[in-house]
mmCIF file of C-alpha atoms in Angstrom:
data_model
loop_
_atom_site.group_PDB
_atom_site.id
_atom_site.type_symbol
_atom_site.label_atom_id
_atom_site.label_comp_id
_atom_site.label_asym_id
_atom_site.label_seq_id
_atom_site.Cartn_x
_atom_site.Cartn_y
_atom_site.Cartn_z
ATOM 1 C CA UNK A 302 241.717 -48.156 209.723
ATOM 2 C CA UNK A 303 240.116 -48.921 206.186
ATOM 3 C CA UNK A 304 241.043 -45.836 203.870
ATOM 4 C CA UNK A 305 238.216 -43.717 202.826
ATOM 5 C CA UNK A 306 238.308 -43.140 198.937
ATOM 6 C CA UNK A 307 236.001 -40.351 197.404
ATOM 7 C CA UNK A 308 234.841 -41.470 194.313
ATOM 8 C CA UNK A 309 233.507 -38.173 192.248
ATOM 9 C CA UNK A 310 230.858 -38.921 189.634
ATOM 10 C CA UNK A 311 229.600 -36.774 186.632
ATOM 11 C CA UNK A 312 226.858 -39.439 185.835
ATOM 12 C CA UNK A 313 225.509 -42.115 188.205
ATOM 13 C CA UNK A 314 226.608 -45.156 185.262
ATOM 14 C CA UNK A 315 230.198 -44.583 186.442
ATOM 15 C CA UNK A 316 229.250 -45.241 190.022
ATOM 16 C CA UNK A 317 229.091 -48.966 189.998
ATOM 17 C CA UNK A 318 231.739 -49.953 187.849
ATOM 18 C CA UNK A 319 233.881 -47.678 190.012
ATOM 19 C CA UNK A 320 232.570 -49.383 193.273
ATOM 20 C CA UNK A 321 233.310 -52.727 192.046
ATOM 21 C CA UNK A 322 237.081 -51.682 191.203
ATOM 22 C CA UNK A 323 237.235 -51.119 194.630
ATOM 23 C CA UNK A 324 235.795 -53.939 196.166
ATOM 24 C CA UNK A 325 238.063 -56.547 193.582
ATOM 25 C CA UNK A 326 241.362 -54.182 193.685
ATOM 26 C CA UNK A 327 241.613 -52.532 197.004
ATOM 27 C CA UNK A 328 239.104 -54.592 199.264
ATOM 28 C CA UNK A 329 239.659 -52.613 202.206
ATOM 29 C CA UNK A 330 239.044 -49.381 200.529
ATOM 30 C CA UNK A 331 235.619 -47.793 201.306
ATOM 31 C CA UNK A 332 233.868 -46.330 198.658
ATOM 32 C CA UNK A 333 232.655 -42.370 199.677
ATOM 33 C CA UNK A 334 230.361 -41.246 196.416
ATOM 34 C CA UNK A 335 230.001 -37.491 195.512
ATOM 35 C CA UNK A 336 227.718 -37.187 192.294
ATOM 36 C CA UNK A 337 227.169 -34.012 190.666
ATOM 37 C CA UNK A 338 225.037 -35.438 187.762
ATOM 38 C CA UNK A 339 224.409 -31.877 185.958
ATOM 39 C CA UNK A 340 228.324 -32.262 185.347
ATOM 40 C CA UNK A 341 228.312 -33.894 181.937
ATOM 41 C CA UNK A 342 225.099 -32.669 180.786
ATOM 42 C CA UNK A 343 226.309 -28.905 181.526
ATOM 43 C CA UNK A 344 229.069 -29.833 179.172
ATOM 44 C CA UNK A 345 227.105 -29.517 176.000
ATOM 45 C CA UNK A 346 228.528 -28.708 172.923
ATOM 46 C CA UNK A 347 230.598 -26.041 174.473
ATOM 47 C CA UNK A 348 233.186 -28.075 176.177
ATOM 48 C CA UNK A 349 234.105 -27.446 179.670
ATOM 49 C CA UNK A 350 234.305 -24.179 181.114
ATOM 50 C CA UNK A 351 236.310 -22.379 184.012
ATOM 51 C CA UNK A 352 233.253 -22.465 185.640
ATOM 52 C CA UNK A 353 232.607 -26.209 185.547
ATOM 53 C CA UNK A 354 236.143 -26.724 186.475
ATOM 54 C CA UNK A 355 235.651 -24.777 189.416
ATOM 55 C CA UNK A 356 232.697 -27.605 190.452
ATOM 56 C CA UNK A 357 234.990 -29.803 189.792
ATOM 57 C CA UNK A 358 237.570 -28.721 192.003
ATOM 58 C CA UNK A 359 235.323 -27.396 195.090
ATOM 59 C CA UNK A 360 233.573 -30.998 194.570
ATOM 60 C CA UNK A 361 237.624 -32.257 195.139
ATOM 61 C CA UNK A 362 238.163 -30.032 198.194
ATOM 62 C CA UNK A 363 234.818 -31.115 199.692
ATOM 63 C CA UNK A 364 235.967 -35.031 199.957
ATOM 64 C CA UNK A 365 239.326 -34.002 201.061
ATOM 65 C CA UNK A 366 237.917 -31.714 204.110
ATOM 66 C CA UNK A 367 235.338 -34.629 204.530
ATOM 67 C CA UNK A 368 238.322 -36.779 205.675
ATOM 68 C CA UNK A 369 238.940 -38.715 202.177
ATOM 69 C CA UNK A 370 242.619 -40.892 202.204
ATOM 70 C CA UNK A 371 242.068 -40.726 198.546
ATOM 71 C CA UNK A 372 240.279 -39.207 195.950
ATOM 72 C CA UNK A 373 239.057 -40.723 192.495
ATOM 73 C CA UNK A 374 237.243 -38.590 189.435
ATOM 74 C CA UNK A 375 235.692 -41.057 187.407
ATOM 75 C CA UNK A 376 234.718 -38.915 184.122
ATOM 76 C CA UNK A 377 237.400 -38.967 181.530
ATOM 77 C CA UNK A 378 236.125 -35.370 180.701
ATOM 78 C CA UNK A 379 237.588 -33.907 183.739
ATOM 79 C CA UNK A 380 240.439 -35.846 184.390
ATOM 80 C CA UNK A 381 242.704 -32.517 183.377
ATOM 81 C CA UNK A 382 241.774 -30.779 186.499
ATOM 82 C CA UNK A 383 243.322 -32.986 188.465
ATOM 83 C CA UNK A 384 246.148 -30.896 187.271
ATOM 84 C CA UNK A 385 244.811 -27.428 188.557
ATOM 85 C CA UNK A 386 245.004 -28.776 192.482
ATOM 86 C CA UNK A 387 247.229 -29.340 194.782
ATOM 87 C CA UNK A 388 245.574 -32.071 197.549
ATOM 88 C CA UNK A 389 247.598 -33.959 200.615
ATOM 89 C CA UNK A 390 245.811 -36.984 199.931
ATOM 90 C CA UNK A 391 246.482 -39.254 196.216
ATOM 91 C CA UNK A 392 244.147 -37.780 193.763
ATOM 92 C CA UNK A 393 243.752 -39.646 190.372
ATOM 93 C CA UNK A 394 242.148 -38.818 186.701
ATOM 94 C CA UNK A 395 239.838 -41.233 185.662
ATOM 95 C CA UNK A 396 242.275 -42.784 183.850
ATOM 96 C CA UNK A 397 246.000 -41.949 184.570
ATOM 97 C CA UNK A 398 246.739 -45.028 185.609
ATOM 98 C CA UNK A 399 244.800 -47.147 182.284
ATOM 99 C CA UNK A 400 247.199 -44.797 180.614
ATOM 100 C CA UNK A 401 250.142 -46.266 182.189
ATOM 101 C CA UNK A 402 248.591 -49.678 181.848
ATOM 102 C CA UNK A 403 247.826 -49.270 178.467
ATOM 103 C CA UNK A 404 251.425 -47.401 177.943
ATOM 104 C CA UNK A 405 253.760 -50.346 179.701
ATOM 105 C CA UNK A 406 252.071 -53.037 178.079
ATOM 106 C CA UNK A 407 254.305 -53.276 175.260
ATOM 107 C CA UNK A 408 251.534 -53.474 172.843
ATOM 108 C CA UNK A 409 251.894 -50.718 169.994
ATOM 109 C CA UNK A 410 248.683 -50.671 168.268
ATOM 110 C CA UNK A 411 246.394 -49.566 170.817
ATOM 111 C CA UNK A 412 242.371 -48.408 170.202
ATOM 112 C CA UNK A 413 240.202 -46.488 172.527
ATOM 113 C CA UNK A 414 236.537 -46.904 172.861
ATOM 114 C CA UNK A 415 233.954 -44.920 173.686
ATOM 115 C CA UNK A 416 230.010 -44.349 173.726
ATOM 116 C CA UNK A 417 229.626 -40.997 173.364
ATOM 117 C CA UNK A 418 231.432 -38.743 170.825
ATOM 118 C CA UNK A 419 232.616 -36.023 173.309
ATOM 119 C CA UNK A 420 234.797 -38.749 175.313
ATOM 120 C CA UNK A 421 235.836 -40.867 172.336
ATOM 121 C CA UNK A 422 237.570 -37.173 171.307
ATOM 122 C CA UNK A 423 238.948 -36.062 174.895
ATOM 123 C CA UNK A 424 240.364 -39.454 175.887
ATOM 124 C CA UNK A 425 241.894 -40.021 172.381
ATOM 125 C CA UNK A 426 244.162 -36.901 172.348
ATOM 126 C CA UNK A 427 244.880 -36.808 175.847
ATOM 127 C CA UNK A 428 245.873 -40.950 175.433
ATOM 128 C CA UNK A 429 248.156 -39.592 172.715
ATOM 129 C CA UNK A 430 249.430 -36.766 174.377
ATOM 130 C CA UNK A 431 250.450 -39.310 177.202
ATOM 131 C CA UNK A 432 252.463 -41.421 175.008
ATOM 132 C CA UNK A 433 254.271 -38.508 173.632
ATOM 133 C CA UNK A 434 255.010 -37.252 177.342
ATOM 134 C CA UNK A 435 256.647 -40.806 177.845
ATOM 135 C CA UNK A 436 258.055 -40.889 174.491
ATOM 136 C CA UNK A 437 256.559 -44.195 173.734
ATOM 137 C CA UNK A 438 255.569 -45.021 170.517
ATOM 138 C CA UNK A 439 252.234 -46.297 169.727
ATOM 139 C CA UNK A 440 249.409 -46.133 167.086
ATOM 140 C CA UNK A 441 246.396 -44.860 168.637
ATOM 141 C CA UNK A 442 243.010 -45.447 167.015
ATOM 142 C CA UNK A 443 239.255 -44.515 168.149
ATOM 143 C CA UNK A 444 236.114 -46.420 167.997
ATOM 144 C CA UNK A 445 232.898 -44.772 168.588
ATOM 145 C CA UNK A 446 230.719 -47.871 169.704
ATOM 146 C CA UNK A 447 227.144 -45.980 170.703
ATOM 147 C CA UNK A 448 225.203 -49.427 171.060
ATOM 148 C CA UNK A 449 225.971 -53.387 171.068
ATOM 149 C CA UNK A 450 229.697 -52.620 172.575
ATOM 150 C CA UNK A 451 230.953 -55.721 172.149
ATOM 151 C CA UNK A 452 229.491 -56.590 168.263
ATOM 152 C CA UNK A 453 230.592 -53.702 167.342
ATOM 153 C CA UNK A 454 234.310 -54.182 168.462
ATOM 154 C CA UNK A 455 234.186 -57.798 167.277
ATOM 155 C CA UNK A 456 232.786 -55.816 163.570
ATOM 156 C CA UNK A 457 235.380 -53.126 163.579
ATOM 157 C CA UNK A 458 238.348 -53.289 165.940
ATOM 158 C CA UNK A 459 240.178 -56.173 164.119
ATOM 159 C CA UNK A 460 243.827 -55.798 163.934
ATOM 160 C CA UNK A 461 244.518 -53.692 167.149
ATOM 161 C CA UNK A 462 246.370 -55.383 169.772
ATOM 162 C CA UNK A 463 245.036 -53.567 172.827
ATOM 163 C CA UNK A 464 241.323 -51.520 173.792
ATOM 164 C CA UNK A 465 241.502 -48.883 176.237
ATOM 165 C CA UNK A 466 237.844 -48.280 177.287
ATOM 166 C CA UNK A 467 237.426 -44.080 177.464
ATOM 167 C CA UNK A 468 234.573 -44.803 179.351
ATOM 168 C CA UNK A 469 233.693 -46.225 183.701
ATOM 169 C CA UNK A 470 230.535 -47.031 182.485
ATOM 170 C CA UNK A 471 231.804 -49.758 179.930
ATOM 171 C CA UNK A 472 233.877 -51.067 182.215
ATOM 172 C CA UNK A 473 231.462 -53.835 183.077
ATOM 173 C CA UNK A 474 232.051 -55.272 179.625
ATOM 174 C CA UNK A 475 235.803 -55.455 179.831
ATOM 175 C CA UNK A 476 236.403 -59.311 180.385
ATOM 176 C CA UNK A 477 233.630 -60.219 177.682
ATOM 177 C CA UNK A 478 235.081 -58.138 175.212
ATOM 178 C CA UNK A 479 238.764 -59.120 175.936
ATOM 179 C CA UNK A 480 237.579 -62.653 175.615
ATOM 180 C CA UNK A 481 235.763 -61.463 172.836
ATOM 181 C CA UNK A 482 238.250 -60.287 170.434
ATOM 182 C CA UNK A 483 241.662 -62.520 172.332
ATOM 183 C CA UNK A 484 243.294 -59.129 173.345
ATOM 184 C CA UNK A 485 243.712 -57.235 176.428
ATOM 185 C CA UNK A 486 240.948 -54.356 177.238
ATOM 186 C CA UNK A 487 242.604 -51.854 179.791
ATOM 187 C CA UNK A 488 239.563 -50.392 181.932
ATOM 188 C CA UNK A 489 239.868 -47.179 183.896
ATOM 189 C CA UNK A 490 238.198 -48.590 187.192
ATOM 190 C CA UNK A 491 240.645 -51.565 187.053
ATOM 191 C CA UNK A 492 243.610 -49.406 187.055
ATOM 192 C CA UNK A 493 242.800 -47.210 189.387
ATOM 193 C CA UNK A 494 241.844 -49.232 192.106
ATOM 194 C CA UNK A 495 245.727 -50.870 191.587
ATOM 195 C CA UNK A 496 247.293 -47.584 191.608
ATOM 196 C CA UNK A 497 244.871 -46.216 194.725
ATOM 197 C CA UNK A 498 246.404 -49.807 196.438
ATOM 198 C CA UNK A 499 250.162 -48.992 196.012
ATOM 199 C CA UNK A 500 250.110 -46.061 196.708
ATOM 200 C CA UNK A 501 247.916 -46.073 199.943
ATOM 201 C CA UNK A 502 248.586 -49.460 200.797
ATOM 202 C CA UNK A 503 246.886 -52.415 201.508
#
């Protein structure tokens, strides 16, 4: 039986890029969406709340009741409540495993990318915070790239050895802009789609 994997989106833009993960990465995984699109923009300049974590994680028990083998968040803004829950099935953060990607790759200058401010700031310290939890040591820079992803990369992210996109919905760009700049761009659908693979199997 193909394993069911929840994929639970805060914007639709994260949807596809997460999709298409699947379908390259773990083939016989099929994609279940949940989309609670008032997730990000409830955010605001507040942050997240105990109350939005709460959506969060009744949104999380919802796919596993619904008979998910797996379940996926796919905005980097609520990837710490994966943390708060306990589930019988795998459960990632957006990006745990572009973390460990990023983290194992032996490169040591590493920059993280994002469109909007909020995420550039969330995925930078919690990158960092990873690294120190591993005690690996690595130079961690951010890039706030709001339009024209990969000009501005090309324009500003010389001398970095390594892009970890913040973001699912840049993901799409990820091959251009590796070829782009000759280094490798770690992508949070990518990863997660290998880790959902070895650890469900298939």
């Amino acid at each position: 039986m193909n394993p069911r994997i929840a994929l639970i989106s805060a914007t639709p833009a994260a949807i596809p890029p997460a999709v298409t993960a699947l379908e390259k990465g773990f083939p016989r995984a099929r994609p279940w969406n949940i989309l609670d699109d008032r997730l990000l923009t409830d955010v605001g300049e507040h942050g997240r709340t105990p109350a939005l974590d709460d959506r969060m994680r009744r949104l999380i028990d919802y796919a596993v009741s619904g008979g998910a083998d797996g379940v996926l968040l796919t905005c980097s803004l609520y990837g710490e409540v994966t943390k708060q829950v306990d589930t019988p099935v795998p459960l990632l953060a957006p990006d745990e495993a572009a973390f460990d990607d990023a983290l194992s790759s032996g490169r040591t200058r590493i920059l993280v990318v994002a469109s909007l401010a909020t995420a550039l700031s969330d995925s930078t310290a919690r990158f960092e915070q990873a690294a120190r939890d591993k005690g690996i040591p690595v130079e961690v820079g951010g890039l706030l790239a709001s339009g024209k992803l990969v000009e501005t990369c090309q324009e500003r992210a010389r001398g970095w050895d390594l892009v970890l996109l913040a973001q699912y919905s840049l993901a799409p760009a990820a091959d251009e802009l590796s070829t782009a700049l000759g280094i490798p761009v770690v992508s949070g659908p990518r990863s997660a789609a290998a880790k959902l693979k070895a650890v469900i199997g298939g």
